mmCIF file as gemmi writes it, N, C-alpha and C atoms, coordinates in Angstrom:
data_model
loop_
_atom_site.group_PDB
_atom_site.id
_atom_site.type_symbol
_atom_site.label_atom_id
_atom_site.label_alt_id
_atom_site.label_comp_id
_atom_site.label_asym_id
_atom_site.label_entity_id
_atom_site.label_seq_id
_atom_site.pdbx_PDB_ins_code
_atom_site.Cartn_x
_atom_site.Cartn_y
_atom_site.Cartn_z
_atom_site.occupancy
_atom_site.B_iso_or_equiv
_atom_site.pdbx_formal_charge
_atom_site.auth_seq_id
_atom_site.auth_asym_id
_atom_site.pdbx_PDB_model_num
ATOM 1 N N . MET Axp A 1 ? 93.033 104.986 105.664 1 0 ? 1 A 1
ATOM 2 C CA . MET Axp A 1 ? 94.013 103.954 106.945 1 0 ? 1 A 1
ATOM 3 C C . MET Axp A 1 ? 93.324 104.083 108.064 1 0 ? 1 A 1
ATOM 4 N N . LYS Axp A 2 ? 93.089 102.984 108.36 1 0 ? 2 A 1
ATOM 5 C CA . LYS Axp A 2 ? 92.509 102.555 110.334 1 0 ? 2 A 1
ATOM 6 C C . LYS Axp A 2 ? 93.413 102.204 111.053 1 0 ? 2 A 1
ATOM 7 N N . TYR Axp A 3 ? 93.816 103.346 111.538 1 0 ? 3 A 1
ATOM 8 C CA . TYR Axp A 3 ? 94.338 103.351 113.153 1 0 ? 3 A 1
ATOM 9 C C . TYR Axp A 3 ? 94.236 102.483 113.99 1 0 ? 3 A 1
ATOM 10 N N . SER Axp A 4 ? 95.013 102.041 114.43 1 0 ? 4 A 1
ATOM 11 C CA . SER Axp A 4 ? 94.964 100.925 115.684 1 0 ? 4 A 1
ATOM 12 C C . SER Axp A 4 ? 95.784 101.697 116.821 1 0 ? 4 A 1
ATOM 13 N N . PRO Axp A 5 ? 95.229 101.342 118.122 1 0 ? 5 A 1
ATOM 14 C CA . PRO Axp A 5 ? 96.035 101.375 119.055 1 0 ? 5 A 1
ATOM 15 C C . PRO Axp A 5 ? 97.666 101.145 119.119 1 0 ? 5 A 1
ATOM 16 N N . MET Axp A 6 ? 98.371 101.699 119.371 1 0 ? 6 A 1
ATOM 17 C CA . MET Axp A 6 ? 99.403 101.374 119.834 1 0 ? 6 A 1
ATOM 18 C C . MET Axp A 6 ? 99.427 100.477 121.219 1 0 ? 6 A 1
ATOM 19 N N . THR Axp A 7 ? 100.568 98.815 120.642 1 0 ? 7 A 1
ATOM 20 C CA . THR Axp A 7 ? 100.681 98.37 121.414 1 0 ? 7 A 1
ATOM 21 C C . THR Axp A 7 ? 102.001 98.68 122.518 1 0 ? 7 A 1
ATOM 22 N N . ASP Axp A 8 ? 102.413 98.128 123.562 1 0 ? 8 A 1
ATOM 23 C CA . ASP Axp A 8 ? 103.753 98.996 124.42 1 0 ? 8 A 1
ATOM 24 C C . ASP Axp A 8 ? 104.752 97.938 123.024 1 0 ? 8 A 1
ATOM 25 N N . ILE Axp A 9 ? 104.603 96.998 122.313 1 0 ? 9 A 1
ATOM 26 C CA . ILE Axp A 9 ? 105.924 96.976 121.626 1 0 ? 9 A 1
ATOM 27 C C . ILE Axp A 9 ? 106.208 97.752 120.933 1 0 ? 9 A 1
ATOM 28 N N . VAL Axp A 10 ? 105.091 98.218 119.541 1 0 ? 10 A 1
ATOM 29 C CA . VAL Axp A 10 ? 104.837 99.32 119.087 1 0 ? 10 A 1
ATOM 30 C C . VAL Axp A 10 ? 105.53 100.144 119.5 1 0 ? 10 A 1
ATOM 31 N N . LYS Axp A 11 ? 105.248 100.917 120.826 1 0 ? 11 A 1
ATOM 32 C CA . LYS Axp A 11 ? 105.303 101.809 121.706 1 0 ? 11 A 1
ATOM 33 C C . LYS Axp A 11 ? 107.075 102.262 121.926 1 0 ? 11 A 1
ATOM 34 N N . LYS Axp A 12 ? 107.478 101.158 122.03 1 0 ? 12 A 1
ATOM 35 C CA . LYS Axp A 12 ? 108.957 100.939 122.502 1 0 ? 12 A 1
ATOM 36 C C . LYS Axp A 12 ? 109.924 101.083 120.671 1 0 ? 12 A 1
ATOM 37 N N . PHE Axp A 13 ? 109.098 100.631 119.992 1 0 ? 13 A 1
ATOM 38 C CA . PHE Axp A 13 ? 109.679 101.721 118.617 1 0 ? 13 A 1
ATOM 39 C C . PHE Axp A 13 ? 109.519 102.654 118.375 1 0 ? 13 A 1
ATOM 40 N N . SER Axp A 14 ? 108.509 103.64 118.564 1 0 ? 14 A 1
ATOM 41 C CA . SER Axp A 14 ? 108.072 104.681 118.125 1 0 ? 14 A 1
ATOM 42 C C . SER Axp A 14 ? 108.476 105.443 118.067 1 0 ? 14 A 1
ATOM 43 N N . ASN Axp A 15 ? 109.476 105.687 119.436 1 0 ? 15 A 1
ATOM 44 C CA . ASN Axp A 15 ? 110.439 106.643 119.129 1 0 ? 15 A 1
ATOM 45 C C . ASN Axp A 15 ? 109.689 107.854 119.803 1 0 ? 15 A 1
ATOM 46 N N . ASN Axp A 16 ? 108.758 107.956 120.064 1 0 ? 16 A 1
ATOM 47 C CA . ASN Axp A 16 ? 107.615 108.615 121.315 1 0 ? 16 A 1
ATOM 48 C C . ASN Axp A 16 ? 106.667 110.014 120.192 1 0 ? 16 A 1
ATOM 49 N N . GLN Axp A 17 ? 106.689 109.042 119.044 1 0 ? 17 A 1
ATOM 50 C CA . GLN Axp A 17 ? 106.147 109.433 117.862 1 0 ? 17 A 1
ATOM 51 C C . GLN Axp A 17 ? 104.78 108.739 118.012 1 0 ? 17 A 1
ATOM 52 N N . ARG Axp A 18 ? 104.187 110.385 117.727 1 0 ? 18 A 1
ATOM 53 C CA . ARG Axp A 18 ? 102.259 109.875 117.347 1 0 ? 18 A 1
ATOM 54 C C . ARG Axp A 18 ? 102.389 108.662 116.851 1 0 ? 18 A 1
ATOM 55 N N . PHE Axp A 19 ? 102.639 108.764 115.871 1 0 ? 19 A 1
ATOM 56 C CA . PHE Axp A 19 ? 101.871 107.372 114.624 1 0 ? 19 A 1
ATOM 57 C C . PHE Axp A 19 ? 103.461 106.616 114.024 1 0 ? 19 A 1
ATOM 58 N N . SER Axp A 20 ? 102.587 105.485 114.58 1 0 ? 20 A 1
ATOM 59 C CA . SER Axp A 20 ? 103.745 104.156 113.514 1 0 ? 20 A 1
ATOM 60 C C . SER Axp A 20 ? 103.433 103.552 112.437 1 0 ? 20 A 1
ATOM 61 N N . TYR Axp A 21 ? 104.086 103.547 111.562 1 0 ? 21 A 1
ATOM 62 C CA . TYR Axp A 21 ? 103.478 102.695 110.466 1 0 ? 21 A 1
ATOM 63 C C . TYR Axp A 21 ? 104.302 101.329 110.468 1 0 ? 21 A 1
ATOM 64 N N . HIS Axp A 22 ? 103.559 100.099 110.09 1 0 ? 22 A 1
ATOM 65 C CA . HIS Axp A 22 ? 104.192 99 109.778 1 0 ? 22 A 1
ATOM 66 C C . HIS Axp A 22 ? 104.326 98.884 108.179 1 0 ? 22 A 1
ATOM 67 N N . VAL Axp A 23 ? 105.541 98.662 107.374 1 0 ? 23 A 1
ATOM 68 C CA . VAL Axp A 23 ? 105.342 99.038 105.967 1 0 ? 23 A 1
ATOM 69 C C . VAL Axp A 23 ? 106.48 97.38 105.758 1 0 ? 23 A 1
ATOM 70 N N . VAL Axp A 24 ? 106.113 96.56 104.919 1 0 ? 24 A 1
ATOM 71 C CA . VAL Axp A 24 ? 106.144 94.987 104.502 1 0 ? 24 A 1
ATOM 72 C C . VAL Axp A 24 ? 106.679 95.666 102.919 1 0 ? 24 A 1
ATOM 73 N N . VAL Axp A 25 ? 107.92 95.539 102.506 1 0 ? 25 A 1
ATOM 74 C CA . VAL Axp A 25 ? 108.625 95.337 101.17 1 0 ? 25 A 1
ATOM 75 C C . VAL Axp A 25 ? 108.975 94.516 100.694 1 0 ? 25 A 1
ATOM 76 N N . ASN Axp A 26 ? 108.87 93.851 99.542 1 0 ? 26 A 1
ATOM 77 C CA . ASN Axp A 26 ? 109.265 92.438 98.972 1 0 ? 26 A 1
ATOM 78 C C . ASN Axp A 26 ? 110.468 92.971 97.461 1 0 ? 26 A 1
ATOM 79 N N . ILE Axp A 27 ? 111.328 92.272 98.106 1 0 ? 27 A 1
ATOM 80 C CA . ILE Axp A 27 ? 112.626 92.359 96.975 1 0 ? 27 A 1
ATOM 81 C C . ILE Axp A 27 ? 112.57 91.126 96.082 1 0 ? 27 A 1
ATOM 82 N N . TYR Axp A 28 ? 112.834 91.194 95.286 1 0 ? 28 A 1
ATOM 83 C CA . TYR Axp A 28 ? 113.264 89.947 93.993 1 0 ? 28 A 1
ATOM 84 C C . TYR Axp A 28 ? 114.648 89.761 93.966 1 0 ? 28 A 1
ATOM 85 N N . THR Axp A 29 ? 115.739 89.238 94.292 1 0 ? 29 A 1
ATOM 86 C CA . THR Axp A 29 ? 116.75 88.995 93.883 1 0 ? 29 A 1
ATOM 87 C C . THR Axp A 29 ? 117.148 88.059 92.924 1 0 ? 29 A 1
ATOM 88 N N . ARG Axp A 30 ? 118.303 88.152 92.086 1 0 ? 30 A 1
ATOM 89 C CA . ARG Axp A 30 ? 118.64 87.403 91.442 1 0 ? 30 A 1
ATOM 90 C C . ARG Axp A 30 ? 120.298 86.69 91.85 1 0 ? 30 A 1
ATOM 91 N N . GLN Axp A 31 ? 120.277 85.937 91.803 1 0 ? 31 A 1
ATOM 92 C CA . GLN Axp A 31 ? 121.83 85.17 92.583 1 0 ? 31 A 1
ATOM 93 C C . GLN Axp A 31 ? 122.501 83.931 91.29 1 0 ? 31 A 1
ATOM 94 N N . ASP Axp A 32 ? 122.832 84.117 90.505 1 0 ? 32 A 1
ATOM 95 C CA . ASP Axp A 32 ? 123.62 82.355 90.068 1 0 ? 32 A 1
ATOM 96 C C . ASP Axp A 32 ? 122.408 81.466 89.394 1 0 ? 32 A 1
ATOM 97 N N . ASN Axp A 33 ? 121.633 82.323 88.692 1 0 ? 33 A 1
ATOM 98 C CA . ASN Axp A 33 ? 120.724 81.73 88.191 1 0 ? 33 A 1
ATOM 99 C C . ASN Axp A 33 ? 119.356 81.551 89.31 1 0 ? 33 A 1
ATOM 100 N N . HIS Axp A 34 ? 119.519 82.166 90.447 1 0 ? 34 A 1
ATOM 101 C CA . HIS Axp A 34 ? 118.169 81.841 91.461 1 0 ? 34 A 1
ATOM 102 C C . HIS Axp A 34 ? 117.435 82.427 91.427 1 0 ? 34 A 1
ATOM 103 N N . ASP Axp A 35 ? 116.352 82.507 91.404 1 0 ? 35 A 1
ATOM 104 C CA . ASP Axp A 35 ? 115.388 84.129 91.707 1 0 ? 35 A 1
ATOM 105 C C . ASP Axp A 35 ? 114.811 83.467 93.264 1 0 ? 35 A 1
ATOM 106 N N . ASP Axp A 36 ? 115.216 84.997 93.906 1 0 ? 36 A 1
ATOM 107 C CA . ASP Axp A 36 ? 114.547 84.947 95.693 1 0 ? 36 A 1
ATOM 108 C C . ASP Axp A 36 ? 113.784 85.701 95.865 1 0 ? 36 A 1
ATOM 109 N N . TYR Axp A 37 ? 112.707 85.921 96.842 1 0 ? 37 A 1
ATOM 110 C CA . TYR Axp A 37 ? 112.024 86.922 97.122 1 0 ? 37 A 1
ATOM 111 C C . TYR Axp A 37 ? 112.365 86.985 98.298 1 0 ? 37 A 1
ATOM 112 N N . ILE Axp A 38 ? 112.543 88.629 99.653 1 0 ? 38 A 1
ATOM 113 C CA . ILE Axp A 38 ? 112.875 88.354 100.686 1 0 ? 38 A 1
ATOM 114 C C . ILE Axp A 38 ? 111.645 89.714 100.747 1 0 ? 38 A 1
ATOM 115 N N . ASN Axp A 39 ? 111.39 89.643 102.086 1 0 ? 39 A 1
ATOM 116 C CA . ASN Axp A 39 ? 110.679 90.382 102.745 1 0 ? 39 A 1
ATOM 117 C C . ASN Axp A 39 ? 110.992 91.275 103.731 1 0 ? 39 A 1
ATOM 118 N N . LYS Axp A 40 ? 111.35 92.869 103.511 1 0 ? 40 A 1
ATOM 119 C CA . LYS Axp A 40 ? 111.994 93.603 104.95 1 0 ? 40 A 1
ATOM 120 C C . LYS Axp A 40 ? 110.68 94.157 105.462 1 0 ? 40 A 1
ATOM 121 N N . ASN Axp A 41 ? 110.482 94.109 107.156 1 0 ? 41 A 1
ATOM 122 C CA . ASN Axp A 41 ? 109.602 94.806 107.263 1 0 ? 41 A 1
ATOM 123 C C . ASN Axp A 41 ? 110.36 96.263 108.488 1 0 ? 41 A 1
ATOM 124 N N . VAL Axp A 42 ? 109.438 97.432 107.847 1 0 ? 42 A 1
ATOM 125 C CA . VAL Axp A 42 ? 109.69 98.894 107.833 1 0 ? 42 A 1
ATOM 126 C C . VAL Axp A 42 ? 109.041 99.138 108.867 1 0 ? 42 A 1
ATOM 127 N N . ARG Axp A 43 ? 109.452 100.236 109.91 1 0 ? 43 A 1
ATOM 128 C CA . ARG Axp A 43 ? 109.088 101.298 110.982 1 0 ? 43 A 1
ATOM 129 C C . ARG Axp A 43 ? 108.602 102.293 110.466 1 0 ? 43 A 1
ATOM 130 N N . ILE Axp A 44 ? 107.568 102.838 110.569 1 0 ? 44 A 1
ATOM 131 C CA . ILE Axp A 44 ? 108.512 103.911 110.353 1 0 ? 44 A 1
ATOM 132 C C . ILE Axp A 44 ? 107.413 104.646 111.185 1 0 ? 44 A 1
ATOM 133 N N . GLY Axp A 45 ? 107.844 106.081 111.755 1 0 ? 45 A 1
ATOM 134 C CA . GLY Axp A 45 ? 107.396 107.031 112.664 1 0 ? 45 A 1
ATOM 135 C C . GLY Axp A 45 ? 107.296 108.239 112.415 1 0 ? 45 A 1
ATOM 136 N N . SER Axp A 46 ? 105.85 108.797 112.839 1 0 ? 46 A 1
ATOM 137 C CA . SER Axp A 46 ? 106.051 110.011 112.604 1 0 ? 46 A 1
ATOM 138 C C . SER Axp A 46 ? 105.088 111.284 113.602 1 0 ? 46 A 1
ATOM 139 N N . ASN Axp A 47 ? 104.737 112.152 113.539 1 0 ? 47 A 1
ATOM 140 C CA . ASN Axp A 47 ? 103.676 113.026 114.466 1 0 ? 47 A 1
ATOM 141 C C . ASN Axp A 47 ? 102.777 113.381 113.812 1 0 ? 47 A 1
ATOM 142 N N . GLU Axp A 48 ? 103.173 113.683 112.345 1 0 ? 48 A 1
ATOM 143 C CA . GLU Axp A 48 ? 102.192 113.979 111.532 1 0 ? 48 A 1
ATOM 144 C C . GLU Axp A 48 ? 101.437 112.346 110.795 1 0 ? 48 A 1
ATOM 145 N N . ILE Axp A 49 ? 100.032 112.931 110.186 1 0 ? 49 A 1
ATOM 146 C CA . ILE Axp A 49 ? 99.38 111.325 109.655 1 0 ? 49 A 1
ATOM 147 C C . ILE Axp A 49 ? 100.321 111.722 108.051 1 0 ? 49 A 1
ATOM 148 N N . LEU Axp A 50 ? 100.237 110.529 107.705 1 0 ? 50 A 1
ATOM 149 C CA . LEU Axp A 50 ? 101.412 110.236 106.679 1 0 ? 50 A 1
ATOM 150 C C . LEU Axp A 50 ? 100.771 109.481 105.681 1 0 ? 50 A 1
ATOM 151 N N . SER Axp A 51 ? 99.998 109.798 104.661 1 0 ? 51 A 1
ATOM 152 C CA . SER Axp A 51 ? 99.585 109.39 102.986 1 0 ? 51 A 1
ATOM 153 C C . SER Axp A 51 ? 100.229 108.094 102.867 1 0 ? 51 A 1
ATOM 154 N N . LYS Axp A 52 ? 99.469 107.195 101.395 1 0 ? 52 A 1
ATOM 155 C CA . LYS Axp A 52 ? 100.049 105.697 101.602 1 0 ? 52 A 1
ATOM 156 C C . LYS Axp A 52 ? 100.599 105.983 100.799 1 0 ? 52 A 1
ATOM 157 N N . ASP Axp A 53 ? 100.585 107.075 99.906 1 0 ? 53 A 1
ATOM 158 C CA . ASP Axp A 53 ? 102.548 107.574 99.621 1 0 ? 53 A 1
ATOM 159 C C . ASP Axp A 53 ? 103.364 107.478 99.562 1 0 ? 53 A 1
ATOM 160 N N . GLU Axp A 54 ? 103.17 108.867 100.756 1 0 ? 54 A 1
ATOM 161 C CA . GLU Axp A 54 ? 104.433 109.252 102.112 1 0 ? 54 A 1
ATOM 162 C C . GLU Axp A 54 ? 105.034 108.161 101.94 1 0 ? 54 A 1
ATOM 163 N N . LEU Axp A 55 ? 104.384 106.797 102.656 1 0 ? 55 A 1
ATOM 164 C CA . LEU Axp A 55 ? 104.502 105.371 103.409 1 0 ? 55 A 1
ATOM 165 C C . LEU Axp A 55 ? 105.265 105.239 102.438 1 0 ? 55 A 1
ATOM 166 N N . THR Axp A 56 ? 104.949 104.653 101.147 1 0 ? 56 A 1
ATOM 167 C CA . THR Axp A 56 ? 105.635 103.954 100.333 1 0 ? 56 A 1
ATOM 168 C C . THR Axp A 56 ? 107.083 104.726 100.069 1 0 ? 56 A 1
ATOM 169 N N . GLU Axp A 57 ? 107.333 105.072 99.676 1 0 ? 57 A 1
ATOM 170 C CA . GLU Axp A 57 ? 108.061 106.005 99.139 1 0 ? 57 A 1
ATOM 171 C C . GLU Axp A 57 ? 108.914 106.679 100.282 1 0 ? 57 A 1
ATOM 172 N N . ARG Axp A 58 ? 108.493 106.611 101.989 1 0 ? 58 A 1
ATOM 173 C CA . ARG Axp A 58 ? 109.985 106.396 102.792 1 0 ? 58 A 1
ATOM 174 C C . ARG Axp A 58 ? 110.382 104.889 103.384 1 0 ? 58 A 1
ATOM 175 N N . ALA Axp A 59 ? 109.657 104.692 102.681 1 0 ? 59 A 1
ATOM 176 C CA . ALA Axp A 59 ? 109.666 102.696 103.582 1 0 ? 59 A 1
ATOM 177 C C . ALA Axp A 59 ? 110.791 102.537 101.741 1 0 ? 59 A 1
ATOM 178 N N . VAL Axp A 60 ? 110.126 103.032 100.723 1 0 ? 60 A 1
ATOM 179 C CA . VAL Axp A 60 ? 111.419 102.051 99.845 1 0 ? 60 A 1
ATOM 180 C C . VAL Axp A 60 ? 112.579 103.09 99.487 1 0 ? 60 A 1
ATOM 181 N N . HIS Axp A 61 ? 112.668 104.307 100.381 1 0 ? 61 A 1
ATOM 182 C CA . HIS Axp A 61 ? 113.732 104.984 100.289 1 0 ? 61 A 1
ATOM 183 C C . HIS Axp A 61 ? 114.61 103.73 101.257 1 0 ? 61 A 1
ATOM 184 N N . VAL Axp A 62 ? 114.152 103.203 102.452 1 0 ? 62 A 1
ATOM 185 C CA . VAL Axp A 62 ? 115.122 102.765 103.197 1 0 ? 62 A 1
ATOM 186 C C . VAL Axp A 62 ? 115.632 101.621 102.777 1 0 ? 62 A 1
ATOM 187 N N . VAL Axp A 63 ? 114.709 100.764 101.761 1 0 ? 63 A 1
ATOM 188 C CA . VAL Axp A 63 ? 114.759 99.661 101.489 1 0 ? 63 A 1
ATOM 189 C C . VAL Axp A 63 ? 116.261 99.699 100.852 1 0 ? 63 A 1
ATOM 190 N N . SER Axp A 64 ? 115.765 101.147 99.524 1 0 ? 64 A 1
ATOM 191 C CA . SER Axp A 64 ? 116.948 101.467 99.059 1 0 ? 64 A 1
ATOM 192 C C . SER Axp A 64 ? 118.024 101.564 99.283 1 0 ? 64 A 1
ATOM 193 N N . GLY Axp A 65 ? 118.155 101.819 100.677 1 0 ? 65 A 1
ATOM 194 C CA . GLY Axp A 65 ? 119.54 102.173 101.773 1 0 ? 65 A 1
ATOM 195 C C . GLY Axp A 65 ? 120.699 100.926 101.933 1 0 ? 65 A 1
ATOM 196 N N . LEU Axp A 66 ? 119.354 100.008 102.505 1 0 ? 66 A 1
ATOM 197 C CA . LEU Axp A 66 ? 119.785 98.515 102.71 1 0 ? 66 A 1
ATOM 198 C C . LEU Axp A 66 ? 120.382 97.632 101.684 1 0 ? 66 A 1
ATOM 199 N N . ILE Axp A 67 ? 119.518 97.792 100.878 1 0 ? 67 A 1
ATOM 200 C CA . ILE Axp A 67 ? 120.324 97.237 99.591 1 0 ? 67 A 1
ATOM 201 C C . ILE Axp A 67 ? 121.351 97.956 99.054 1 0 ? 67 A 1
ATOM 202 N N . ASP Axp A 68 ? 122.025 98.841 99.404 1 0 ? 68 A 1
ATOM 203 C CA . ASP Axp A 68 ? 122.801 99.992 98.868 1 0 ? 68 A 1
ATOM 204 C C . ASP Axp A 68 ? 123.931 98.861 99.684 1 0 ? 68 A 1
ATOM 205 N N . SER Axp A 69 ? 123.623 98.96 101.214 1 0 ? 69 A 1
ATOM 206 C CA . SER Axp A 69 ? 124.943 98.652 102.469 1 0 ? 69 A 1
ATOM 207 C C . SER Axp A 69 ? 124.988 97.35 102.953 1 0 ? 69 A 1
ATOM 208 N N . GLN Axp A 70 ? 124.152 95.782 102.15 1 0 ? 70 A 1
ATOM 209 C CA . GLN Axp A 70 ? 123.922 95.555 103.119 1 0 ? 70 A 1
ATOM 210 C C . GLN Axp A 70 ? 124.911 93.929 102.216 1 0 ? 70 A 1
ATOM 211 N N . ALA Axp A 71 ? 125.19 93.686 102.954 1 0 ? 71 A 1
ATOM 212 C CA . ALA Axp A 71 ? 125.994 92.079 102.061 1 0 ? 71 A 1
ATOM 213 C C . ALA Axp A 71 ? 125.476 91.549 101.671 1 0 ? 71 A 1
ATOM 214 N N . GLU Axp A 72 ? 124.402 90.788 102.124 1 0 ? 72 A 1
ATOM 215 C CA . GLU Axp A 72 ? 123.182 89.823 101.266 1 0 ? 72 A 1
ATOM 216 C C . GLU Axp A 72 ? 122.578 90.671 100.283 1 0 ? 72 A 1
ATOM 217 N N . PHE Axp A 73 ? 123.474 91.555 99.529 1 0 ? 73 A 1
ATOM 218 C CA . PHE Axp A 73 ? 122.774 92.062 98.203 1 0 ? 73 A 1
ATOM 219 C C . PHE Axp A 73 ? 124.121 91.995 97.539 1 0 ? 73 A 1
ATOM 220 N N . LYS Axp A 74 ? 125.426 92.381 97.909 1 0 ? 74 A 1
ATOM 221 C CA . LYS Axp A 74 ? 126.189 92.345 97.005 1 0 ? 74 A 1
ATOM 222 C C . LYS Axp A 74 ? 126.671 91.406 95.511 1 0 ? 74 A 1
ATOM 223 N N . GLY Axp A 75 ? 126.164 90.363 96.02 1 0 ? 75 A 1
ATOM 224 C CA . GLY Axp A 75 ? 126.522 89.293 95.161 1 0 ? 75 A 1
ATOM 225 C C . GLY Axp A 75 ? 125.634 88.354 94.029 1 0 ? 75 A 1
ATOM 226 N N . CYS Axp A 76 ? 124.565 89.879 94.14 1 0 ? 76 A 1
ATOM 227 C CA . CYS Axp A 76 ? 123.102 89.698 93.316 1 0 ? 76 A 1
ATOM 228 C C . CYS Axp A 76 ? 123.513 90.455 91.665 1 0 ? 76 A 1
ATOM 229 N N . GLU Axp A 77 ? 123.135 89.752 90.874 1 0 ? 77 A 1
ATOM 230 C CA . GLU Axp A 77 ? 122.739 89.431 89.421 1 0 ? 77 A 1
ATOM 231 C C . GLU Axp A 77 ? 122.065 91.145 89.747 1 0 ? 77 A 1
ATOM 232 N N . GLN Axp A 78 ? 120.804 90.618 89.795 1 0 ? 78 A 1
ATOM 233 C CA . GLN Axp A 78 ? 119.613 91.756 90.327 1 0 ? 78 A 1
ATOM 234 C C . GLN Axp A 78 ? 118.991 91.703 91.424 1 0 ? 78 A 1
ATOM 235 N N . VAL Axp A 79 ? 118.479 93.235 91.489 1 0 ? 79 A 1
ATOM 236 C CA . VAL Axp A 79 ? 117.822 93.257 93.194 1 0 ? 79 A 1
ATOM 237 C C . VAL Axp A 79 ? 116.964 94.628 92.389 1 0 ? 79 A 1
ATOM 238 N N . GLN Axp A 80 ? 115.371 94.118 92.501 1 0 ? 80 A 1
ATOM 239 C CA . GLN Axp A 80 ? 115.065 94.905 92.608 1 0 ? 80 A 1
ATOM 240 C C . GLN Axp A 80 ? 113.43 95.261 93.852 1 0 ? 80 A 1
ATOM 241 N N . ILE Axp A 81 ? 113.209 95.888 93.843 1 0 ? 81 A 1
ATOM 242 C CA . ILE Axp A 81 ? 111.663 96.364 95.187 1 0 ? 81 A 1
ATOM 243 C C . ILE Axp A 81 ? 110.422 96.25 94.028 1 0 ? 81 A 1
ATOM 244 N N . VAL Axp A 82 ? 109.375 94.812 94.626 1 0 ? 82 A 1
ATOM 245 C CA . VAL Axp A 82 ? 108.909 94.376 93.722 1 0 ? 82 A 1
ATOM 246 C C . VAL Axp A 82 ? 107.312 94.703 94.127 1 0 ? 82 A 1
ATOM 247 N N . GLY Axp A 83 ? 107.347 95.204 95.365 1 0 ? 83 A 1
ATOM 248 C CA . GLY Axp A 83 ? 105.91 95.115 95.567 1 0 ? 83 A 1
ATOM 249 C C . GLY Axp A 83 ? 106.375 95.783 96.882 1 0 ? 83 A 1
ATOM 250 N N . VAL Axp A 84 ? 105.171 96.47 97.754 1 0 ? 84 A 1
ATOM 251 C CA . VAL Axp A 84 ? 105.23 97.275 98.77 1 0 ? 84 A 1
ATOM 252 C C . VAL Axp A 84 ? 103.779 97.068 99.624 1 0 ? 84 A 1
ATOM 253 N N . THR Axp A 85 ? 103.186 96.94 101.357 1 0 ? 85 A 1
ATOM 254 C CA . THR Axp A 85 ? 101.922 96.425 102.481 1 0 ? 85 A 1
ATOM 255 C C . THR Axp A 85 ? 102.259 97.344 103.132 1 0 ? 85 A 1
ATOM 256 N N . LEU Axp A 86 ? 101.211 98.445 103.393 1 0 ? 86 A 1
ATOM 257 C CA . LEU Axp A 86 ? 100.888 98.911 104.408 1 0 ? 86 A 1
ATOM 258 C C . LEU Axp A 86 ? 100.549 97.505 104.891 1 0 ? 86 A 1
ATOM 259 N N . ALA Axp A 87 ? 101.494 97.511 106.291 1 0 ? 87 A 1
ATOM 260 C CA . ALA Axp A 87 ? 100.999 96.143 106.825 1 0 ? 87 A 1
ATOM 261 C C . ALA Axp A 87 ? 100.09 97.328 108.281 1 0 ? 87 A 1
ATOM 262 N N . GLY Axp A 88 ? 99.878 98.006 108.918 1 0 ? 88 A 1
ATOM 263 C CA . GLY Axp A 88 ? 99.494 98.255 110.46 1 0 ? 88 A 1
ATOM 264 C C . GLY Axp A 88 ? 99.646 100.117 110.544 1 0 ? 88 A 1
ATOM 265 N N . ALA Axp A 89 ? 99.716 100.635 110.819 1 0 ? 89 A 1
ATOM 266 C CA . ALA Axp A 89 ? 99.258 102.266 111.293 1 0 ? 89 A 1
ATOM 267 C C . ALA Axp A 89 ? 98.317 102.464 112.917 1 0 ? 89 A 1
ATOM 268 N N . TYR Axp A 90 ? 99.348 103.312 113.522 1 0 ? 90 A 1
ATOM 269 C CA . TYR Axp A 90 ? 99.628 102.809 115.469 1 0 ? 90 A 1
ATOM 270 C C . TYR Axp A 90 ? 99.323 104.3 115.352 1 0 ? 90 A 1
ATOM 271 N N . ASP Axp A 91 ? 97.976 104.443 116.036 1 0 ? 91 A 1
ATOM 272 C CA . ASP Axp A 91 ? 98.006 106.38 117.222 1 0 ? 91 A 1
ATOM 273 C C . ASP Axp A 91 ? 98.043 105.594 118.163 1 0 ? 91 A 1
ATOM 274 N N . ARG Axp A 92 ? 99.319 106.279 118.947 1 0 ? 92 A 1
ATOM 275 C CA . ARG Axp A 92 ? 99.444 106.578 120.009 1 0 ? 92 A 1
ATOM 276 C C . ARG Axp A 92 ? 98.761 106.927 121.083 1 0 ? 92 A 1
ATOM 277 N N . ASP Axp A 93 ? 97.581 107.907 120.712 1 0 ? 93 A 1
ATOM 278 C CA . ASP Axp A 93 ? 96.798 108.902 121.282 1 0 ? 93 A 1
ATOM 279 C C . ASP Axp A 93 ? 95.192 108.322 121.388 1 0 ? 93 A 1
ATOM 280 N N . LEU Axp A 94 ? 95.143 107.152 120.63 1 0 ? 94 A 1
ATOM 281 C CA . LEU Axp A 94 ? 93.809 105.946 120.383 1 0 ? 94 A 1
ATOM 282 C C . LEU Axp A 94 ? 93.686 105.321 121.82 1 0 ? 94 A 1
ATOM 283 N N . ASN Axp A 95 ? 93.119 104.683 122.26 1 0 ? 95 A 1
ATOM 284 C CA . ASN Axp A 95 ? 92.902 103.751 123.491 1 0 ? 95 A 1
ATOM 285 C C . ASN Axp A 95 ? 91.926 102.606 122.717 1 0 ? 95 A 1
ATOM 286 N N . ASP Axp A 96 ? 92.242 101.706 123.822 1 0 ? 96 A 1
ATOM 287 C CA . ASP Axp A 96 ? 91.827 100.392 123.88 1 0 ? 96 A 1
ATOM 288 C C . ASP Axp A 96 ? 90.453 100.662 124.068 1 0 ? 96 A 1
ATOM 289 N N . ASN Axp A 97 ? 90.163 101.092 124.754 1 0 ? 97 A 1
ATOM 290 C CA . ASN Axp A 97 ? 88.041 100.788 125.546 1 0 ? 97 A 1
ATOM 291 C C . ASN Axp A 97 ? 87.745 101.145 124.51 1 0 ? 97 A 1
């Protein structure tokens, strides 16, 4: 995984952790015979380098919690996580130079 220097906006949401990861989780839903796909952006912070498997597991855990708690999924007949994309990795200690 290639790490980029943290931008100001990433720093703002990184809770002062060294690494920040942007993960997109794709969710399939079915409601009233209508299929839909929803992307949820998840930002994961860590002071340790995380493997792709660890990132995937953490992102799926976060989104599973959203599925269980958010009203937008309550009326769905089916909800399934169908994809996980690691969209960005940032290291606070890297410089733009």
